[in-house]
Short mmCIF file of C-alpha atoms in Angstrom, two decimals:
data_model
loop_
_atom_site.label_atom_id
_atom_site.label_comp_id
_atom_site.label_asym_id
_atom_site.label_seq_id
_atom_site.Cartn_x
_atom_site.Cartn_y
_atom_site.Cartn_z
CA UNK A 160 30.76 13.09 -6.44
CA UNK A 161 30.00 15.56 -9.30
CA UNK A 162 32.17 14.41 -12.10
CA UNK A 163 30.15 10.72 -10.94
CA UNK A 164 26.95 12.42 -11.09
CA UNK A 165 27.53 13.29 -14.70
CA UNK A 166 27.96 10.26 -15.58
CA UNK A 167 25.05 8.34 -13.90
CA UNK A 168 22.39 11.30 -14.62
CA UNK A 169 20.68 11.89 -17.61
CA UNK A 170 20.16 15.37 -18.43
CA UNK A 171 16.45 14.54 -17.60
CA UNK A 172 17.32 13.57 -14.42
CA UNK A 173 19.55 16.49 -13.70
CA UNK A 174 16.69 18.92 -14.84
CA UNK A 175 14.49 17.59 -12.71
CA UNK A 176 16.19 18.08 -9.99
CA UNK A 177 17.18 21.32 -11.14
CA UNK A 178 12.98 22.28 -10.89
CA UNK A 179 12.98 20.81 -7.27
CA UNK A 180 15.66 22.99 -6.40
CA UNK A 181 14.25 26.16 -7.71
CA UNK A 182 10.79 25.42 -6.06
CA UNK A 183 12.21 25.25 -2.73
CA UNK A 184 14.00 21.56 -2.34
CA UNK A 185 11.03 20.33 -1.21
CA UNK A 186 7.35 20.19 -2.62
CA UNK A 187 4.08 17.95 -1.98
CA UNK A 188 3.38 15.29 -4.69
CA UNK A 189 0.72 16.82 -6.39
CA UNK A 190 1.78 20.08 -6.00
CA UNK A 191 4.61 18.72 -8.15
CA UNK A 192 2.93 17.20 -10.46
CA UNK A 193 1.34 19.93 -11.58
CA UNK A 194 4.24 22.52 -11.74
CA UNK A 195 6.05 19.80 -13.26
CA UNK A 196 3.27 19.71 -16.22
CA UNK A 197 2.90 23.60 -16.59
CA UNK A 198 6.36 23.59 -16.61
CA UNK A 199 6.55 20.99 -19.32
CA UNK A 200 4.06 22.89 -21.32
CA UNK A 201 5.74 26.05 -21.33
CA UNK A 202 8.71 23.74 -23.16
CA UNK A 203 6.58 22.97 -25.74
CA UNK A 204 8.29 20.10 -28.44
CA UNK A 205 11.34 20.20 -26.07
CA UNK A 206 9.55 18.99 -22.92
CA UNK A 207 11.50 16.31 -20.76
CA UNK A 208 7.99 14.55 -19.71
CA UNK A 209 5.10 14.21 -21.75
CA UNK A 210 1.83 13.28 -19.23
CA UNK A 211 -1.04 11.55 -19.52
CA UNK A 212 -5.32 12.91 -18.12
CA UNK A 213 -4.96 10.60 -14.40
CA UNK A 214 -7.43 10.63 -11.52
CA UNK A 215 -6.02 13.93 -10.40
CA UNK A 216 -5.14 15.16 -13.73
CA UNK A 217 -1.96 15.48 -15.33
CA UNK A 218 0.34 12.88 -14.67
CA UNK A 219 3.59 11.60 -15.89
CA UNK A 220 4.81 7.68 -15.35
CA UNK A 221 8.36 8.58 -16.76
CA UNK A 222 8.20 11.24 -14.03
CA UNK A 223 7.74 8.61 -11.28
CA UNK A 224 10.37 5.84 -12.96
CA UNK A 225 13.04 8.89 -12.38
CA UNK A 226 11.62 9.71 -8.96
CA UNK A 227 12.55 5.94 -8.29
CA UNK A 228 16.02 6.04 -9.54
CA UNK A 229 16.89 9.07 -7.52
CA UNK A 230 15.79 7.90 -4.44
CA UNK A 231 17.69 4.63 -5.26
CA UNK A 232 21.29 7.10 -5.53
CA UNK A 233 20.37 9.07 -2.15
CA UNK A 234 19.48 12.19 -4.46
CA UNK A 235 15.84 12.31 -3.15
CA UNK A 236 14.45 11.47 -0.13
CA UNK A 237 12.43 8.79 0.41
CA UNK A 238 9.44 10.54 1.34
CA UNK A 239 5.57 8.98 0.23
CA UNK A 240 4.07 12.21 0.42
CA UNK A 241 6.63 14.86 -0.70
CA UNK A 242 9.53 15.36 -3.64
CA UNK A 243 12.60 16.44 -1.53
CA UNK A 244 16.11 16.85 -2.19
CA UNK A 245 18.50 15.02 -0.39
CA UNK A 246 22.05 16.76 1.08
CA UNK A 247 23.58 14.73 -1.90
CA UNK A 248 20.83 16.07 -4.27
CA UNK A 249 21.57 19.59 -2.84
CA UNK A 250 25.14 19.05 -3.90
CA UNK A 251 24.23 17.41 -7.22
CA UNK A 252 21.89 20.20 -8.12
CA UNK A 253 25.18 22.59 -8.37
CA UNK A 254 25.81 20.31 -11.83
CA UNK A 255 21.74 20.87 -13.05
CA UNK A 256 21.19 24.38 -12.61
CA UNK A 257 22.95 24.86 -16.44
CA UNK A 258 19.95 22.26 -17.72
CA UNK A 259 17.24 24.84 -17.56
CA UNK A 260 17.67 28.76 -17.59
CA UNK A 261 14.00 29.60 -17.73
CA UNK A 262 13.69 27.59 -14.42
CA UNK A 263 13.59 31.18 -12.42
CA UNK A 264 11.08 33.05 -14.29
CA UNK A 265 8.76 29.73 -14.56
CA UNK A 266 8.99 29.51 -10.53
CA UNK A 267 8.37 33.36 -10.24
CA UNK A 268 5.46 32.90 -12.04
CA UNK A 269 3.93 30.13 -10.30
CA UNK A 270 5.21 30.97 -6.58
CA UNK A 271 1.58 31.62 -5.38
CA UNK A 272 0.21 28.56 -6.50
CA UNK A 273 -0.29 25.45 -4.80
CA UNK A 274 -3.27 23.10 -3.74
CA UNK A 275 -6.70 23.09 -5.67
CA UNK A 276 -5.71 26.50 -7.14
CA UNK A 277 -2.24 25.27 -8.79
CA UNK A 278 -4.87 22.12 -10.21
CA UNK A 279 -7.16 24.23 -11.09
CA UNK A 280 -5.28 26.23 -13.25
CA UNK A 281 -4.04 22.96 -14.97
CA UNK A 282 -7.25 21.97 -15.99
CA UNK A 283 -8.40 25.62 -17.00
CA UNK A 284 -5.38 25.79 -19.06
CA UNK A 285 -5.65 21.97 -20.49
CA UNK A 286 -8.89 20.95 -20.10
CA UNK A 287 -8.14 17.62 -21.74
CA UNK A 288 -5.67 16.78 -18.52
CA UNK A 289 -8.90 16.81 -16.70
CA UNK A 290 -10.64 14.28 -18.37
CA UNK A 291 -10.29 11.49 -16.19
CA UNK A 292 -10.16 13.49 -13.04
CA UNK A 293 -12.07 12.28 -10.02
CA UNK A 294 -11.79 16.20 -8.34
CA UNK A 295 -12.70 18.33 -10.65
CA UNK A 296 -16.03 18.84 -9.82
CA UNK A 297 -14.65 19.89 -6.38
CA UNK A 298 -11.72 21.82 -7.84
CA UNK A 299 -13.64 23.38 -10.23
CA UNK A 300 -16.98 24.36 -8.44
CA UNK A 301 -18.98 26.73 -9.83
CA UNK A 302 -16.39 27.75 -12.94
CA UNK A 303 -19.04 26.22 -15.30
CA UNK A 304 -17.38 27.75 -18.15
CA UNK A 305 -14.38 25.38 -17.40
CA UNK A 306 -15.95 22.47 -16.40
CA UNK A 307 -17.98 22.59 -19.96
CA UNK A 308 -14.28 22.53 -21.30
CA UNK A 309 -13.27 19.88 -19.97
CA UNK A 310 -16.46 17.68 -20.65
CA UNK A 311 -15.97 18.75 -24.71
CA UNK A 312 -12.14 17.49 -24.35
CA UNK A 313 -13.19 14.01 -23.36
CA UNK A 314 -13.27 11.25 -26.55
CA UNK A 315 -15.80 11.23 -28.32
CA UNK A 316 -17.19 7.67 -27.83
CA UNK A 317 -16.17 4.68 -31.35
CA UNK A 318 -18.35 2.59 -32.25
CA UNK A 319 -17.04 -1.25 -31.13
CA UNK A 320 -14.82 -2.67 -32.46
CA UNK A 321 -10.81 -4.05 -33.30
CA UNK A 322 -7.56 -1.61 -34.18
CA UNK A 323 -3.91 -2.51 -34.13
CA UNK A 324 -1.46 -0.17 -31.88
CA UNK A 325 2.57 -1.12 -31.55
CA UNK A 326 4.44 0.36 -28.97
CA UNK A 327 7.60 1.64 -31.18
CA UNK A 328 8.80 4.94 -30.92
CA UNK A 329 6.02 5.62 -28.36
CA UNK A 330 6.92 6.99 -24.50
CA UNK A 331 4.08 4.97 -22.18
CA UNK A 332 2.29 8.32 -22.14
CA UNK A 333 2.13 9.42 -25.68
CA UNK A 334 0.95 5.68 -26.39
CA UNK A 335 -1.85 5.72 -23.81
CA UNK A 336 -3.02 9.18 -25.28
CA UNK A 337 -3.70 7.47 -28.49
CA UNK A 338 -5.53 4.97 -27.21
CA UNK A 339 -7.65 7.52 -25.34
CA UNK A 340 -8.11 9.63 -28.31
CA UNK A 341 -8.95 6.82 -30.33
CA UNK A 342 -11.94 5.78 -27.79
CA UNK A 343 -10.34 2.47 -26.70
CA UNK A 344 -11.21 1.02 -23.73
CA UNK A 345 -9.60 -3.05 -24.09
CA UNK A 346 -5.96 -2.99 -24.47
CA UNK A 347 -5.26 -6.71 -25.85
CA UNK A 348 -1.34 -7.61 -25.35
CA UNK A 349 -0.94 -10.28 -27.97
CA UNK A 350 2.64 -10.97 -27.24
CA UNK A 351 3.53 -14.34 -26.31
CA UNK A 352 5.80 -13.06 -23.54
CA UNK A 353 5.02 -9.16 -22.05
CA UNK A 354 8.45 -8.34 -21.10
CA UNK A 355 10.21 -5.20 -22.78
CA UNK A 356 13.50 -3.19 -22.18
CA UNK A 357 11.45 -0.18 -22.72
CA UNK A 358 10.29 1.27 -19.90
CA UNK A 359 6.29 1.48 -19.39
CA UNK A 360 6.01 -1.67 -21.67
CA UNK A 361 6.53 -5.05 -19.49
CA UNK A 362 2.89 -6.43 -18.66
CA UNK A 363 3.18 -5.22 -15.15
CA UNK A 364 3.91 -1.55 -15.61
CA UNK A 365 1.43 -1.70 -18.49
CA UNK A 366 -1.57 -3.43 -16.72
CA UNK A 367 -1.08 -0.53 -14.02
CA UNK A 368 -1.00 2.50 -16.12
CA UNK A 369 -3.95 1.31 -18.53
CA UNK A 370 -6.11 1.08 -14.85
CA UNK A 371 -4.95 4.91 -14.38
CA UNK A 372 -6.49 6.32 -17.46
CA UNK A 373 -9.58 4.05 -17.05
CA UNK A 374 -8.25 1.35 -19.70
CA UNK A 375 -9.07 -2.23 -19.38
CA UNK A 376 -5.91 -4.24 -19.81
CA UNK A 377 -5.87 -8.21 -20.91
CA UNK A 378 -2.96 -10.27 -22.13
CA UNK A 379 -3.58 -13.47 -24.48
CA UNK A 380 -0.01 -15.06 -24.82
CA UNK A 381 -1.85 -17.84 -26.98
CA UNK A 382 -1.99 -15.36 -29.94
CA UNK A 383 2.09 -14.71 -29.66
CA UNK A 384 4.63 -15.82 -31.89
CA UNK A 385 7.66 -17.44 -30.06
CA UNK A 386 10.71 -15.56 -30.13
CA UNK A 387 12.83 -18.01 -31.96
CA UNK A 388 10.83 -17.87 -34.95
CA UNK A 389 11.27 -13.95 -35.00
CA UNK A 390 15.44 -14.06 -35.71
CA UNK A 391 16.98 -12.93 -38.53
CA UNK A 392 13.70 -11.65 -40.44
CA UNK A 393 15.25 -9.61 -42.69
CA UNK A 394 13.33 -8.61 -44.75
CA UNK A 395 9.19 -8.12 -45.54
CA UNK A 396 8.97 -11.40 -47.55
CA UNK A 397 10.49 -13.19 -44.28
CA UNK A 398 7.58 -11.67 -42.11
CA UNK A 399 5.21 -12.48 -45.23
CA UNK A 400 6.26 -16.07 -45.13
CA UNK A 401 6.16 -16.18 -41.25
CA UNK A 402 2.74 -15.15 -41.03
CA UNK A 403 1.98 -17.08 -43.88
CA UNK A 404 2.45 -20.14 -41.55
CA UNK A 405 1.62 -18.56 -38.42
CA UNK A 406 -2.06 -17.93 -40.10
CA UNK A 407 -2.03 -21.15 -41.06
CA UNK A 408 -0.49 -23.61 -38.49
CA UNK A 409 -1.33 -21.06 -35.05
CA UNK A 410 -4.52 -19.25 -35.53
CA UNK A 411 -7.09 -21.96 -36.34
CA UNK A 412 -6.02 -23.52 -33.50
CA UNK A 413 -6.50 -20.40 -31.43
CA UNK A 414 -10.73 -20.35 -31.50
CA UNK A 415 -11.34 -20.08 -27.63
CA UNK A 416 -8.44 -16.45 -27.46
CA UNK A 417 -10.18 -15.45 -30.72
CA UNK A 418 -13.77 -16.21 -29.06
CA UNK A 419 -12.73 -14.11 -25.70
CA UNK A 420 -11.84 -10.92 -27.51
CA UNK A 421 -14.54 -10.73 -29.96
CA UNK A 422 -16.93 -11.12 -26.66
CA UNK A 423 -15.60 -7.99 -25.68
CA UNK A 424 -16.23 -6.10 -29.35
CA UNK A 425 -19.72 -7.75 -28.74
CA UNK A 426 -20.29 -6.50 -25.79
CA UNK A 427 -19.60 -3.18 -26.82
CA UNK A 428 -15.86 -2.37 -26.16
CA UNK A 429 -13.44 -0.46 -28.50
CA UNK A 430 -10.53 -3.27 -28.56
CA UNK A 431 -6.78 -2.41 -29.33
CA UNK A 432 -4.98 -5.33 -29.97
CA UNK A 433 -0.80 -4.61 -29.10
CA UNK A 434 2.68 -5.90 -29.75
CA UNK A 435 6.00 -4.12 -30.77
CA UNK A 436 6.67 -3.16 -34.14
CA UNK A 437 4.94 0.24 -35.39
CA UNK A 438 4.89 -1.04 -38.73
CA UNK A 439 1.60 -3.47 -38.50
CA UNK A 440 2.74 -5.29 -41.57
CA UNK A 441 5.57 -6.66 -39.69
CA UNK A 442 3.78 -7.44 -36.54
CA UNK A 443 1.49 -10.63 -36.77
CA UNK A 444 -1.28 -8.45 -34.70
CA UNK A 445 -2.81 -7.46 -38.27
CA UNK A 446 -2.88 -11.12 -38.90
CA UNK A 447 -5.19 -12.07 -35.57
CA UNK A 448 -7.45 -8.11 -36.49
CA UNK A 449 -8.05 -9.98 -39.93
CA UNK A 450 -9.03 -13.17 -38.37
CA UNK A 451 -11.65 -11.44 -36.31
CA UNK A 452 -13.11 -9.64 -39.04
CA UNK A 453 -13.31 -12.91 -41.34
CA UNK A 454 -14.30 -15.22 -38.41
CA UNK A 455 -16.72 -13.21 -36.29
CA UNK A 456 -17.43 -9.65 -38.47
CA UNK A 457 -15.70 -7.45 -35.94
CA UNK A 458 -15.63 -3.97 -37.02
CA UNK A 459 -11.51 -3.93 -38.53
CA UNK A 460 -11.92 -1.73 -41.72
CA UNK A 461 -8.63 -1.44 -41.13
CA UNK A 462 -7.95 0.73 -38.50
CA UNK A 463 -3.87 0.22 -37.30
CA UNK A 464 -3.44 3.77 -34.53
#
């Protein structure tokens, strides 16, 4: 079992399960959660999870996508309400408690807290986590001084308009904190298919954690370039010449997509248009942010996140 575990965990994985032990084997969601964040915090640069301001406050989806693979190998039980370690997770914890050595002083630290306290301290100690809370009003009651924290951490409103964001080299939470940061509120997917190897990325996943952080999420598959005509670009004169053509042959033909998103910059929205590639010369997303700006005067300037 523990030479199999090895091989099947990732040290993520096993460090995670290495917290759960040390907090008892068995802890409420949120409770989790949250030590889960401080924890992270205390990390710094070398944090597993990174997390992302949620309806409770911090939150991590990477968190959850792990969560999901342990219960699938009998490590965790499969509990709605709780994070518990299963007999085999007991066992399997013997291999994580090397991943972490300031595991024990983290939990002696935090021992007492739990409940509104535990999120309370979150969001006194990262008032930007607490941004899209629904309970911190409640949580927070009468600690003005924090709640005026956390109402200067939200964005500062944009004005409307279109910017370019590609998801690679992003985790799903570092990309939906740029988005935040950047006042979006209209993620466009402008892929012709929204599937993606990368976790947080297929249109699904996506759609779901854009609704968490208070993002409206659309996908236009009419302003996508097929995959076949992506092979063997090379080099930047190949994606030069297939934009060339896709700007010529694809977009004027695309007036009704190009119509629906520049409805949304005119009714006021902050629209990120999205694909792959973190380069936006080689992603044809510049191409349809240009075409708004000629065709309709949407706000562009450039601005590629």
């Amino acid at each position: 079992m523990a030479s199999a575990l090895r091989v099947t965990l990732s040290p993520r994985q096993r460090w995670l399960l290495a917290l759960l032990d040390a907090l008892g084997g068995r802890v409420g969601n949120l409770d989790f959660q949250k030590l889960l964040f401080l924890c992270c915090q205390e990390e710094g640069a070398s944090a597993r999870y990174e997390f992302v301001p949620y309806m409770d406050g911090a939150f991590s989806f990477t968190s959850y996508a792990d969560r999901r693979k342990l219960v699938e190998r009998g490590l965790l039980a499969e509990e709605a309400q709780h994070w518990e370690l299963t007999p085999d997770g007991k066992r399997a914890v013997s291999d994580a408690r090397s991943a972490s050595s300031s595991l024990p002083s983290f939990v002696r630290g935090c021992r007492q807290l739990r409940g509104d306290e535990l999120v309370a301290e979150t969001y006194r100690r990262f008032p930007y986590y607490a941004t899209k809370s629904t309970i911190a009003d409640r949580v927070l009651h009468g600690d003005e001084a924090a709640l005026a924290k956390v109402e200067s951490a939200r964005s500062t409103p944009r004005s409307p308009g279109i910017a370019t964001i590609g998801y690679e080299g992003h985790t799903l939470e570092r990309y939906l904190n740029v988005l935040i940061m950047n006042g979006v509120s209209v993620l466009c997917d402008v892929r012709r298919n929204a599937i993606s190897r990368k976790y947080g990325f297929s249109k699904g996943t996506l759609s779901m954690a854009c609704e968490g952080v208070g993002l409206c999420y659309e996908h236009v598959p009419e302003l996508g370039i097929a995959s076949e005509k992506r092979r063997d670009l090379a080099s930047q004169s190949d994606y030069d010449a297939l934009f060339d053509e896709y700007e010529r042959e694809h977009l004027p033909r695309q007036t009704s997509a190009l119509a629906t998103i520049h409805a949304r910059v005119r009714d006021g929205e902050r629209v990120a248009l999205t694909c792959y590639e973190h380069q936006p010369e080689q992603c044809h997303r510049h191409c349809v942010a240009e075409a708004l700006e000629a065709k309709f005067g949407c706000n562009f300037a450039p601005q590629h996140l």
